[in-house]
XYZ file of C-alpha atoms in Angstrom:
70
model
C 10.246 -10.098 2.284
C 8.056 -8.614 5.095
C 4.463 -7.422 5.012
C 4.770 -4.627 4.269
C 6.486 -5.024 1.046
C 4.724 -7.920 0.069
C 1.632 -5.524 0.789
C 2.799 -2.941 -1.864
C 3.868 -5.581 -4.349
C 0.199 -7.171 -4.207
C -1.215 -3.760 -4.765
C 1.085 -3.033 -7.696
C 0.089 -6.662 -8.963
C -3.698 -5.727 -8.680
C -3.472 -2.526 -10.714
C -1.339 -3.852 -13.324
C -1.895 -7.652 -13.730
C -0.064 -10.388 -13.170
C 0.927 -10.626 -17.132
C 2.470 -6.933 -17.152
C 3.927 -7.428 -13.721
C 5.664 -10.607 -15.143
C 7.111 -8.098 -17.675
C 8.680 -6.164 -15.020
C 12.195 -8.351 -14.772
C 13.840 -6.158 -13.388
C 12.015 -5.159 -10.322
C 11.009 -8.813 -9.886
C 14.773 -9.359 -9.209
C 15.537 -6.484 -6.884
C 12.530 -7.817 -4.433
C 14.322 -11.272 -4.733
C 17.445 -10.409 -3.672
C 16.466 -7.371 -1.038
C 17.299 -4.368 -3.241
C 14.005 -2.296 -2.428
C 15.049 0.896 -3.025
C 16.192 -0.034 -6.625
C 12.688 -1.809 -6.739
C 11.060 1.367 -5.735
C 12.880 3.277 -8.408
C 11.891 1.018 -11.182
C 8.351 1.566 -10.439
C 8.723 5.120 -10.315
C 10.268 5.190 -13.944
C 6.647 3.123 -14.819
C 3.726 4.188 -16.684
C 1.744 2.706 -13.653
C 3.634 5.685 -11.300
C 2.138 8.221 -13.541
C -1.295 6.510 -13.664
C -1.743 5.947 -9.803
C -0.861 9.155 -8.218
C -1.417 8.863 -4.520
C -1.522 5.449 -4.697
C 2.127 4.920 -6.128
C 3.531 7.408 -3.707
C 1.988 5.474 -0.562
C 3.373 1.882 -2.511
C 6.764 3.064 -3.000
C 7.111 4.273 0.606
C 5.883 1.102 1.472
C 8.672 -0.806 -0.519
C 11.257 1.164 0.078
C 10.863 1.854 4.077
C 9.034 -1.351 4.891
C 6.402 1.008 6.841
C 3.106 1.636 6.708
C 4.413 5.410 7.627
C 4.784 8.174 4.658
C-alpha cells in the first residue's frame, strides 16, 4: 500500500479507534488485497462518513486515487 493510502487509513484509524476499525472486516480486506475503490465505498456506507464531513471526502479521495489531489 503506498502513502498515501496508508495516510487515509491512519486518519480513519484515529477518528474511529483501533477496536471499531478492527470491526470493519470488510474494508480491512479490500486494502489487503488492493481493492481501494471498494475500500472507499465501504467507508462511505459508515456512520464515520456522515460524522466527518470534509474530512471523509478528502480520506476517500485519498484511498481511492492514491493522491493527495481532490
Amino acid at each position: 500500500m503506498d502513502c498515501v493510502r496508508k495516510a487515509a487509513l491512519v486518519d480513519f484509524d484515529y477518528n474511529v479507534g483501533l477496536g471499531t476499525l478492527k470491526t470493519f472486516k470488510n474494508t480491512l480486506r479490500f486494502f489487503e488485497c488492493g481493492d481501494y475503490k471498494q475500500a472507499a465505498e465501504n467507508m462511505r456506507k459508515s456512520k464515520w462518513f456522515g460524522q466527518v464531513k470534509r474530512r471523509g471526502v478528502k480520506n476517500l479521495c485519498m484511498v481511492e486515487s492514491g493522491s493527495l489531489r481532490l
